[in-house]
């Protein structure tokens, strides 16, 4: 008996379990990281398919493809799936894979909880998607689910949506707790906080945002649930409630949520640019402080999403000034990246191409964000395609761009193989051209007066919508190539070196490629940490 | 196959040729919209300038500081001076932006000294306009009330291959407003949140159920101005346009007296007993404007969300229940009590007698007693 236990323990120690159950039972951060990444990729394809339906309907004036109610379900589910199913789990997947390796830890601090926080997700996703098959159809009130459209006037399936949101929230909160515990408790003893790579820093700060914001979302949907089923009137004016209060609660979650989706992206970019510029990251500590400043500001600007709900002038002025302030730390980050490139010795491998285009396109999204923050101008921009263009520039060519950059950058470390560089470059150019054909004309549509979330439009909007839809189909098709590159790389890629990018810094590159199933059983030495540090003040 | 393809190409080419590529925001016809436009352009040029500097530096670096050109990497990685500089300069730029923004905002939020008031109520999916009592223009104490729906010409073109010029931006009853008059708009809603937006006025404000918001405009040019609902309000959010005719003050006064006369005539017709044919003819109009969006023109509905009229247990059941449902709504079915007794009697009769149904005829007096 005793020998059996030891044997079983040794098996576990030396490698993964065989068969499918490995993935169900795994507590290994690399396995769970892969699960998160594959799950988010599936969801990206589902959410992308919804986007294709939306753009097909908007290809020309008139209703051709879907009825307006289903169209609203499409925009709603596209948003929900992309935010909660694709972008957030993808970053958690990156965090799972990379954070223990970057801080020299053997695994995440809470491995069983890690397993659970992943395995909640497929069920939450399935519940959300099952609403399509329910009487009355899927939720059709937008991903922001404003009351009373989402309470009194919503289909019965909304209660399933509420349950799914609760589950997604549990998963995110557990993931965040795990990352905080890992970074603070499992870090190599000789690694100081200000030695940590920026991806770890940004994720640590993001975790605090998650812990702060997700319970607020849970509160919002719980109030919806009781309003819908138990006769309360939180958001119903007829019973003494206030529909605008829903928006305050939602955006108190929603604005930090925006930064939850972009701070880890800043981290990723801060790794890639120094590697391919062959120069240390400029302003490491100001990057850390800027991230913290953005996180703090993200909690005090929520009502800039609500300038038209009827707010007193003083409130509008405060939220405008606070919003404008975000431009300062965000600007610092962009300037630091440019300064990192400056006088470097740059090469343009695929991850660098994605990172550079991130800086360019995310900044364009930042500019339109600044414009939107100006209250009087927001009156004309609000709820138009200008807003749609803005948040797709920051979320697609921002968050998603960084995830794709990260996938190419760490692909050799994860799989031990190199992807096909020339195909990956073709994919990059295809993506960047099509994504701009898709989203740039939407700025013009919004300025010309086209509201968002409409299934049909006047002829004056026809041209740009058609161009945008063509871009959308091209961009959608780019994911076929992306899938091929990834699968081809895993199956047929050439073996990768332990450090495939010669100037890459970070403890993860001291491991083999692929990284061993169990890494850093012994904590790395101070010397090693200093050698691999992102900022060279210690070197 | 080839023929369809060529046809499609021509159709695409002709849409490109017909419509203009609007690139920028409208300047509009009110001081508010013009101030907004000015602010928009100021910020646009500022961010463009910042973009040129930042992207210029990036492009220079990408071109000159690359390995293939033999660039050797420098090793600097911090500079407090530079960091302070690029924190301080943006703050100054932001202050330069904030000053005009604050001025414009304070002006456009000041709705005092209005010469007339228009109350706008959003319904799923139409607008109700109430002209509040006004001595200058002769609006009576009970005001003027009007419902404004998507025009039938647009409704008919939704599934058609070609659309009229003002497709989805045309209504059955237009708002009429006087030129050069300081107008206060009050926004509210009967069901979900709507948003009344006419870009040319720079007026866009949520209508929240149970609350009232306001905005103002002084329209400087006569003409027709169009807009749309700008807050997702359910299935037909894309189908509740706004059309405003701005006319001279004299014409507006004349319009007000016409409306008074029409209201008196409607009151008279509500007290008489209508023939079935009259009710059916009127009912069809009211049905197509108010009910067909969900229950469909052919009465087949979109089950299970929007029930069919054909064979409906309500339409074939007791009249009092039917009247009650239409007046007060239930669940996703909105209340229609803002329509007149005659219109409601007509539409209910049309629902009970049309679509192969065999319900009883309903008279305006039945609706009145059901209220």
mmCIF file with all atom_site columns, C-alpha atoms in Angstrom, chain A residues 239-395:
data_model
loop_
_atom_site.group_PDB
_atom_site.id
_atom_site.type_symbol
_atom_site.label_atom_id
_atom_site.label_alt_id
_atom_site.label_comp_id
_atom_site.label_asym_id
_atom_site.label_entity_id
_atom_site.label_seq_id
_atom_site.pdbx_PDB_ins_code
_atom_site.Cartn_x
_atom_site.Cartn_y
_atom_site.Cartn_z
_atom_site.occupancy
_atom_site.B_iso_or_equiv
_atom_site.pdbx_formal_charge
_atom_site.auth_seq_id
_atom_site.auth_comp_id
_atom_site.auth_asym_id
_atom_site.auth_atom_id
_atom_site.pdbx_PDB_model_num
ATOM 1   C CA . UNK A 1 239 ? -41.778 50.769 -7.424  1.00 0.00 ? 239 UNK A CA 1
ATOM 2   C CA . UNK A 1 240 ? -39.424 53.522 -6.278  1.00 0.00 ? 240 UNK A CA 1
ATOM 3   C CA . UNK A 1 241 ? -36.330 52.216 -8.052  1.00 0.00 ? 241 UNK A CA 1
ATOM 4   C CA . UNK A 1 242 ? -34.200 53.856 -10.693 1.00 0.00 ? 242 UNK A CA 1
ATOM 5   C CA . UNK A 1 243 ? -33.157 52.430 -14.075 1.00 0.00 ? 243 UNK A CA 1
ATOM 6   C CA . UNK A 1 244 ? -30.171 54.792 -14.119 1.00 0.00 ? 244 UNK A CA 1
ATOM 7   C CA . UNK A 1 245 ? -28.891 53.201 -10.894 1.00 0.00 ? 245 UNK A CA 1
ATOM 8   C CA . UNK A 1 246 ? -28.488 50.002 -12.872 1.00 0.00 ? 246 UNK A CA 1
ATOM 9   C CA . UNK A 1 247 ? -26.127 51.813 -15.206 1.00 0.00 ? 247 UNK A CA 1
ATOM 10  C CA . UNK A 1 248 ? -24.109 53.228 -12.301 1.00 0.00 ? 248 UNK A CA 1
ATOM 11  C CA . UNK A 1 249 ? -23.687 49.740 -10.846 1.00 0.00 ? 249 UNK A CA 1
ATOM 12  C CA . UNK A 1 250 ? -23.005 48.146 -14.212 1.00 0.00 ? 250 UNK A CA 1
ATOM 13  C CA . UNK A 1 251 ? -20.336 50.662 -15.184 1.00 0.00 ? 251 UNK A CA 1
ATOM 14  C CA . UNK A 1 252 ? -18.761 50.602 -11.749 1.00 0.00 ? 252 UNK A CA 1
ATOM 15  C CA . UNK A 1 253 ? -17.964 47.063 -12.809 1.00 0.00 ? 253 UNK A CA 1
ATOM 16  C CA . UNK A 1 254 ? -17.742 47.827 -16.505 1.00 0.00 ? 254 UNK A CA 1
ATOM 17  C CA . UNK A 1 255 ? -15.060 50.434 -16.517 1.00 0.00 ? 255 UNK A CA 1
ATOM 18  C CA . UNK A 1 256 ? -12.520 48.476 -14.448 1.00 0.00 ? 256 UNK A CA 1
ATOM 19  C CA . UNK A 1 257 ? -13.485 45.574 -16.723 1.00 0.00 ? 257 UNK A CA 1
ATOM 20  C CA . UNK A 1 258 ? -12.169 47.553 -19.685 1.00 0.00 ? 258 UNK A CA 1
ATOM 21  C CA . UNK A 1 259 ? -8.789  47.778 -17.972 1.00 0.00 ? 259 UNK A CA 1
ATOM 22  C CA . UNK A 1 260 ? -8.951  44.141 -16.926 1.00 0.00 ? 260 UNK A CA 1
ATOM 23  C CA . UNK A 1 261 ? -8.914  43.455 -20.648 1.00 0.00 ? 261 UNK A CA 1
ATOM 24  C CA . UNK A 1 262 ? -6.072  45.843 -21.483 1.00 0.00 ? 262 UNK A CA 1
ATOM 25  C CA . UNK A 1 263 ? -3.560  45.905 -18.588 1.00 0.00 ? 263 UNK A CA 1
ATOM 26  C CA . UNK A 1 264 ? -2.214  42.363 -19.249 1.00 0.00 ? 264 UNK A CA 1
ATOM 27  C CA . UNK A 1 265 ? -1.960  43.427 -22.896 1.00 0.00 ? 265 UNK A CA 1
ATOM 28  C CA . UNK A 1 266 ? 0.347   46.268 -21.815 1.00 0.00 ? 266 UNK A CA 1
ATOM 29  C CA . UNK A 1 267 ? 2.390   43.629 -20.016 1.00 0.00 ? 267 UNK A CA 1
ATOM 30  C CA . UNK A 1 268 ? 2.723   41.433 -23.097 1.00 0.00 ? 268 UNK A CA 1
ATOM 31  C CA . UNK A 1 269 ? 3.795   44.340 -25.292 1.00 0.00 ? 269 UNK A CA 1
ATOM 32  C CA . UNK A 1 270 ? 6.367   45.396 -22.691 1.00 0.00 ? 270 UNK A CA 1
ATOM 33  C CA . UNK A 1 271 ? 8.022   42.002 -23.129 1.00 0.00 ? 271 UNK A CA 1
ATOM 34  C CA . UNK A 1 272 ? 7.989   41.797 -26.901 1.00 0.00 ? 272 UNK A CA 1
ATOM 35  C CA . UNK A 1 273 ? 9.250   45.257 -27.858 1.00 0.00 ? 273 UNK A CA 1
ATOM 36  C CA . UNK A 1 274 ? 12.486  45.088 -25.764 1.00 0.00 ? 274 UNK A CA 1
ATOM 37  C CA . UNK A 1 275 ? 13.245  41.608 -27.121 1.00 0.00 ? 275 UNK A CA 1
ATOM 38  C CA . UNK A 1 276 ? 13.107  42.625 -30.766 1.00 0.00 ? 276 UNK A CA 1
ATOM 39  C CA . UNK A 1 277 ? 14.560  46.091 -30.211 1.00 0.00 ? 277 UNK A CA 1
ATOM 40  C CA . UNK A 1 278 ? 17.460  44.393 -28.374 1.00 0.00 ? 278 UNK A CA 1
ATOM 41  C CA . UNK A 1 279 ? 17.321  47.054 -25.744 1.00 0.00 ? 279 UNK A CA 1
ATOM 42  C CA . UNK A 1 280 ? 16.026  47.046 -22.156 1.00 0.00 ? 280 UNK A CA 1
ATOM 43  C CA . UNK A 1 281 ? 12.510  48.316 -21.571 1.00 0.00 ? 281 UNK A CA 1
ATOM 44  C CA . UNK A 1 282 ? 12.572  52.082 -21.141 1.00 0.00 ? 282 UNK A CA 1
ATOM 45  C CA . UNK A 1 283 ? 11.222  53.340 -17.825 1.00 0.00 ? 283 UNK A CA 1
ATOM 46  C CA . UNK A 1 284 ? 10.459  50.054 -16.070 1.00 0.00 ? 284 UNK A CA 1
ATOM 47  C CA . UNK A 1 285 ? 9.378   51.657 -12.814 1.00 0.00 ? 285 UNK A CA 1
ATOM 48  C CA . UNK A 1 286 ? 7.290   54.333 -14.517 1.00 0.00 ? 286 UNK A CA 1
ATOM 49  C CA . UNK A 1 287 ? 5.538   51.493 -16.377 1.00 0.00 ? 287 UNK A CA 1
ATOM 50  C CA . UNK A 1 288 ? 4.637   49.899 -13.048 1.00 0.00 ? 288 UNK A CA 1
ATOM 51  C CA . UNK A 1 289 ? 3.432   53.168 -11.562 1.00 0.00 ? 289 UNK A CA 1
ATOM 52  C CA . UNK A 1 290 ? 1.495   54.031 -14.724 1.00 0.00 ? 290 UNK A CA 1
ATOM 53  C CA . UNK A 1 291 ? -0.274  50.658 -14.579 1.00 0.00 ? 291 UNK A CA 1
ATOM 54  C CA . UNK A 1 292 ? -1.227  51.240 -10.953 1.00 0.00 ? 292 UNK A CA 1
ATOM 55  C CA . UNK A 1 293 ? -2.393  54.764 -11.775 1.00 0.00 ? 293 UNK A CA 1
ATOM 56  C CA . UNK A 1 294 ? -4.579  53.523 -14.633 1.00 0.00 ? 294 UNK A CA 1
ATOM 57  C CA . UNK A 1 295 ? -6.057  50.864 -12.349 1.00 0.00 ? 295 UNK A CA 1
ATOM 58  C CA . UNK A 1 296 ? -6.860  53.441 -9.689  1.00 0.00 ? 296 UNK A CA 1
ATOM 59  C CA . UNK A 1 297 ? -8.387  55.866 -12.201 1.00 0.00 ? 297 UNK A CA 1
ATOM 60  C CA . UNK A 1 298 ? -10.444 53.057 -13.698 1.00 0.00 ? 298 UNK A CA 1
ATOM 61  C CA . UNK A 1 299 ? -12.535 52.992 -10.523 1.00 0.00 ? 299 UNK A CA 1
ATOM 62  C CA . UNK A 1 300 ? -13.435 56.665 -10.538 1.00 0.00 ? 300 UNK A CA 1
ATOM 63  C CA . UNK A 1 301 ? -14.501 57.357 -14.118 1.00 0.00 ? 301 UNK A CA 1
ATOM 64  C CA . UNK A 1 302 ? -17.384 54.935 -14.646 1.00 0.00 ? 302 UNK A CA 1
ATOM 65  C CA . UNK A 1 303 ? -20.105 57.481 -15.372 1.00 0.00 ? 303 UNK A CA 1
ATOM 66  C CA . UNK A 1 304 ? -18.366 58.687 -18.561 1.00 0.00 ? 304 UNK A CA 1
ATOM 67  C CA . UNK A 1 305 ? -20.366 55.898 -20.204 1.00 0.00 ? 305 UNK A CA 1
ATOM 68  C CA . UNK A 1 306 ? -23.533 57.636 -19.035 1.00 0.00 ? 306 UNK A CA 1
ATOM 69  C CA . UNK A 1 307 ? -23.215 61.293 -19.998 1.00 0.00 ? 307 UNK A CA 1
ATOM 70  C CA . UNK A 1 308 ? -26.665 61.268 -21.599 1.00 0.00 ? 308 UNK A CA 1
ATOM 71  C CA . UNK A 1 309 ? -28.583 59.667 -18.745 1.00 0.00 ? 309 UNK A CA 1
ATOM 72  C CA . UNK A 1 310 ? -29.281 63.051 -17.182 1.00 0.00 ? 310 UNK A CA 1
ATOM 73  C CA . UNK A 1 311 ? -26.481 63.905 -14.787 1.00 0.00 ? 311 UNK A CA 1
ATOM 74  C CA . UNK A 1 312 ? -25.940 67.248 -13.039 1.00 0.00 ? 312 UNK A CA 1
ATOM 75  C CA . UNK A 1 313 ? -23.332 69.490 -14.687 1.00 0.00 ? 313 UNK A CA 1
ATOM 76  C CA . UNK A 1 314 ? -20.962 69.086 -11.736 1.00 0.00 ? 314 UNK A CA 1
ATOM 77  C CA . UNK A 1 315 ? -21.051 65.300 -12.163 1.00 0.00 ? 315 UNK A CA 1
ATOM 78  C CA . UNK A 1 316 ? -20.407 65.583 -15.864 1.00 0.00 ? 316 UNK A CA 1
ATOM 79  C CA . UNK A 1 317 ? -17.476 67.919 -15.314 1.00 0.00 ? 317 UNK A CA 1
ATOM 80  C CA . UNK A 1 318 ? -15.909 65.664 -12.682 1.00 0.00 ? 318 UNK A CA 1
ATOM 81  C CA . UNK A 1 319 ? -16.216 62.538 -14.820 1.00 0.00 ? 319 UNK A CA 1
ATOM 82  C CA . UNK A 1 320 ? -14.877 64.391 -17.853 1.00 0.00 ? 320 UNK A CA 1
ATOM 83  C CA . UNK A 1 321 ? -11.769 65.664 -16.027 1.00 0.00 ? 321 UNK A CA 1
ATOM 84  C CA . UNK A 1 322 ? -11.089 62.297 -14.380 1.00 0.00 ? 322 UNK A CA 1
ATOM 85  C CA . UNK A 1 323 ? -11.463 60.538 -17.719 1.00 0.00 ? 323 UNK A CA 1
ATOM 86  C CA . UNK A 1 324 ? -9.081  62.912 -19.445 1.00 0.00 ? 324 UNK A CA 1
ATOM 87  C CA . UNK A 1 325 ? -6.513  62.205 -16.733 1.00 0.00 ? 325 UNK A CA 1
ATOM 88  C CA . UNK A 1 326 ? -6.286  58.564 -17.874 1.00 0.00 ? 326 UNK A CA 1
ATOM 89  C CA . UNK A 1 327 ? -4.561  59.858 -20.995 1.00 0.00 ? 327 UNK A CA 1
ATOM 90  C CA . UNK A 1 328 ? -1.522  60.791 -18.874 1.00 0.00 ? 328 UNK A CA 1
ATOM 91  C CA . UNK A 1 329 ? -0.411  57.338 -17.593 1.00 0.00 ? 329 UNK A CA 1
ATOM 92  C CA . UNK A 1 330 ? -1.532  55.716 -20.859 1.00 0.00 ? 330 UNK A CA 1
ATOM 93  C CA . UNK A 1 331 ? 0.563   58.256 -22.745 1.00 0.00 ? 331 UNK A CA 1
ATOM 94  C CA . UNK A 1 332 ? 3.532   57.443 -20.505 1.00 0.00 ? 332 UNK A CA 1
ATOM 95  C CA . UNK A 1 333 ? 3.237   53.803 -21.545 1.00 0.00 ? 333 UNK A CA 1
ATOM 96  C CA . UNK A 1 334 ? 3.136   54.583 -25.257 1.00 0.00 ? 334 UNK A CA 1
ATOM 97  C CA . UNK A 1 335 ? 6.072   57.004 -24.953 1.00 0.00 ? 335 UNK A CA 1
ATOM 98  C CA . UNK A 1 336 ? 8.044   54.370 -23.040 1.00 0.00 ? 336 UNK A CA 1
ATOM 99  C CA . UNK A 1 337 ? 7.467   51.811 -25.786 1.00 0.00 ? 337 UNK A CA 1
ATOM 100 C CA . UNK A 1 338 ? 8.583   54.268 -28.442 1.00 0.00 ? 338 UNK A CA 1
ATOM 101 C CA . UNK A 1 339 ? 11.643  55.159 -26.345 1.00 0.00 ? 339 UNK A CA 1
ATOM 102 C CA . UNK A 1 340 ? 12.410  51.444 -26.040 1.00 0.00 ? 340 UNK A CA 1
ATOM 103 C CA . UNK A 1 341 ? 12.462  51.171 -29.837 1.00 0.00 ? 341 UNK A CA 1
ATOM 104 C CA . UNK A 1 342 ? 14.531  54.350 -30.129 1.00 0.00 ? 342 UNK A CA 1
ATOM 105 C CA . UNK A 1 343 ? 18.163  53.578 -30.964 1.00 0.00 ? 343 UNK A CA 1
ATOM 106 C CA . UNK A 1 344 ? 17.472  49.889 -30.716 1.00 0.00 ? 344 UNK A CA 1
ATOM 107 C CA . UNK A 1 345 ? 18.501  47.292 -33.227 1.00 0.00 ? 345 UNK A CA 1
ATOM 108 C CA . UNK A 1 346 ? 15.130  46.172 -34.413 1.00 0.00 ? 346 UNK A CA 1
ATOM 109 C CA . UNK A 1 347 ? 14.061  43.090 -36.279 1.00 0.00 ? 347 UNK A CA 1
ATOM 110 C CA . UNK A 1 348 ? 10.522  42.334 -37.283 1.00 0.00 ? 348 UNK A CA 1
ATOM 111 C CA . UNK A 1 349 ? 9.592   38.774 -36.463 1.00 0.00 ? 349 UNK A CA 1
ATOM 112 C CA . UNK A 1 350 ? 5.867   38.063 -36.248 1.00 0.00 ? 350 UNK A CA 1
ATOM 113 C CA . UNK A 1 351 ? 5.424   38.858 -32.513 1.00 0.00 ? 351 UNK A CA 1
ATOM 114 C CA . UNK A 1 352 ? 7.149   42.221 -33.062 1.00 0.00 ? 352 UNK A CA 1
ATOM 115 C CA . UNK A 1 353 ? 4.876   43.027 -36.008 1.00 0.00 ? 353 UNK A CA 1
ATOM 116 C CA . UNK A 1 354 ? 1.835   42.405 -33.835 1.00 0.00 ? 354 UNK A CA 1
ATOM 117 C CA . UNK A 1 355 ? 3.337   44.416 -30.970 1.00 0.00 ? 355 UNK A CA 1
ATOM 118 C CA . UNK A 1 356 ? 4.227   47.410 -33.141 1.00 0.00 ? 356 UNK A CA 1
ATOM 119 C CA . UNK A 1 357 ? 0.830   47.463 -34.774 1.00 0.00 ? 357 UNK A CA 1
ATOM 120 C CA . UNK A 1 358 ? -0.670  47.218 -31.279 1.00 0.00 ? 358 UNK A CA 1
ATOM 121 C CA . UNK A 1 359 ? 1.095   50.434 -30.280 1.00 0.00 ? 359 UNK A CA 1
ATOM 122 C CA . UNK A 1 360 ? -0.089  52.177 -33.434 1.00 0.00 ? 360 UNK A CA 1
ATOM 123 C CA . UNK A 1 361 ? -3.708  50.986 -33.488 1.00 0.00 ? 361 UNK A CA 1
ATOM 124 C CA . UNK A 1 362 ? -4.286  51.001 -29.734 1.00 0.00 ? 362 UNK A CA 1
ATOM 125 C CA . UNK A 1 363 ? -3.136  54.618 -29.700 1.00 0.00 ? 363 UNK A CA 1
ATOM 126 C CA . UNK A 1 364 ? -5.712  55.437 -32.380 1.00 0.00 ? 364 UNK A CA 1
ATOM 127 C CA . UNK A 1 365 ? -8.301  53.847 -30.099 1.00 0.00 ? 365 UNK A CA 1
ATOM 128 C CA . UNK A 1 366 ? -6.909  55.954 -27.282 1.00 0.00 ? 366 UNK A CA 1
ATOM 129 C CA . UNK A 1 367 ? -7.330  59.131 -29.326 1.00 0.00 ? 367 UNK A CA 1
ATOM 130 C CA . UNK A 1 368 ? -10.971 58.386 -30.073 1.00 0.00 ? 368 UNK A CA 1
ATOM 131 C CA . UNK A 1 369 ? -11.328 57.539 -26.374 1.00 0.00 ? 369 UNK A CA 1
ATOM 132 C CA . UNK A 1 370 ? -10.064 60.976 -25.429 1.00 0.00 ? 370 UNK A CA 1
ATOM 133 C CA . UNK A 1 371 ? -12.528 62.529 -27.884 1.00 0.00 ? 371 UNK A CA 1
ATOM 134 C CA . UNK A 1 372 ? -15.348 60.510 -26.336 1.00 0.00 ? 372 UNK A CA 1
ATOM 135 C CA . UNK A 1 373 ? -14.367 61.738 -22.897 1.00 0.00 ? 373 UNK A CA 1
ATOM 136 C CA . UNK A 1 374 ? -15.190 65.343 -23.838 1.00 0.00 ? 374 UNK A CA 1
ATOM 137 C CA . UNK A 1 375 ? -18.806 65.566 -22.678 1.00 0.00 ? 375 UNK A CA 1
ATOM 138 C CA . UNK A 1 376 ? -20.269 67.968 -25.272 1.00 0.00 ? 376 UNK A CA 1
ATOM 139 C CA . UNK A 1 377 ? -18.643 66.065 -28.138 1.00 0.00 ? 377 UNK A CA 1
ATOM 140 C CA . UNK A 1 378 ? -19.821 62.812 -26.594 1.00 0.00 ? 378 UNK A CA 1
ATOM 141 C CA . UNK A 1 379 ? -23.383 64.018 -27.094 1.00 0.00 ? 379 UNK A CA 1
ATOM 142 C CA . UNK A 1 380 ? -22.884 63.515 -30.818 1.00 0.00 ? 380 UNK A CA 1
ATOM 143 C CA . UNK A 1 381 ? -20.672 60.405 -30.537 1.00 0.00 ? 381 UNK A CA 1
ATOM 144 C CA . UNK A 1 382 ? -22.660 58.542 -27.881 1.00 0.00 ? 382 UNK A CA 1
ATOM 145 C CA . UNK A 1 383 ? -24.196 55.242 -28.989 1.00 0.00 ? 383 UNK A CA 1
ATOM 146 C CA . UNK A 1 384 ? -23.074 55.663 -32.600 1.00 0.00 ? 384 UNK A CA 1
ATOM 147 C CA . UNK A 1 385 ? -20.660 53.649 -34.704 1.00 0.00 ? 385 UNK A CA 1
ATOM 148 C CA . UNK A 1 386 ? -17.941 56.066 -33.582 1.00 0.00 ? 386 UNK A CA 1
ATOM 149 C CA . UNK A 1 387 ? -18.126 54.322 -30.210 1.00 0.00 ? 387 UNK A CA 1
ATOM 150 C CA . UNK A 1 388 ? -18.186 50.920 -31.917 1.00 0.00 ? 388 UNK A CA 1
ATOM 151 C CA . UNK A 1 389 ? -15.024 51.855 -33.833 1.00 0.00 ? 389 UNK A CA 1
ATOM 152 C CA . UNK A 1 390 ? -13.390 53.158 -30.647 1.00 0.00 ? 390 UNK A CA 1
ATOM 153 C CA . UNK A 1 391 ? -13.871 50.088 -28.504 1.00 0.00 ? 391 UNK A CA 1
ATOM 154 C CA . UNK A 1 392 ? -12.990 47.706 -31.303 1.00 0.00 ? 392 UNK A CA 1
ATOM 155 C CA . UNK A 1 393 ? -9.723  49.579 -31.835 1.00 0.00 ? 393 UNK A CA 1
ATOM 156 C CA . UNK A 1 394 ? -8.855  49.123 -28.170 1.00 0.00 ? 394 UNK A CA 1
ATOM 157 C CA . UNK A 1 395 ? -10.238 45.613 -27.776 1.00 0.00 ? 395 UNK A CA 1
#
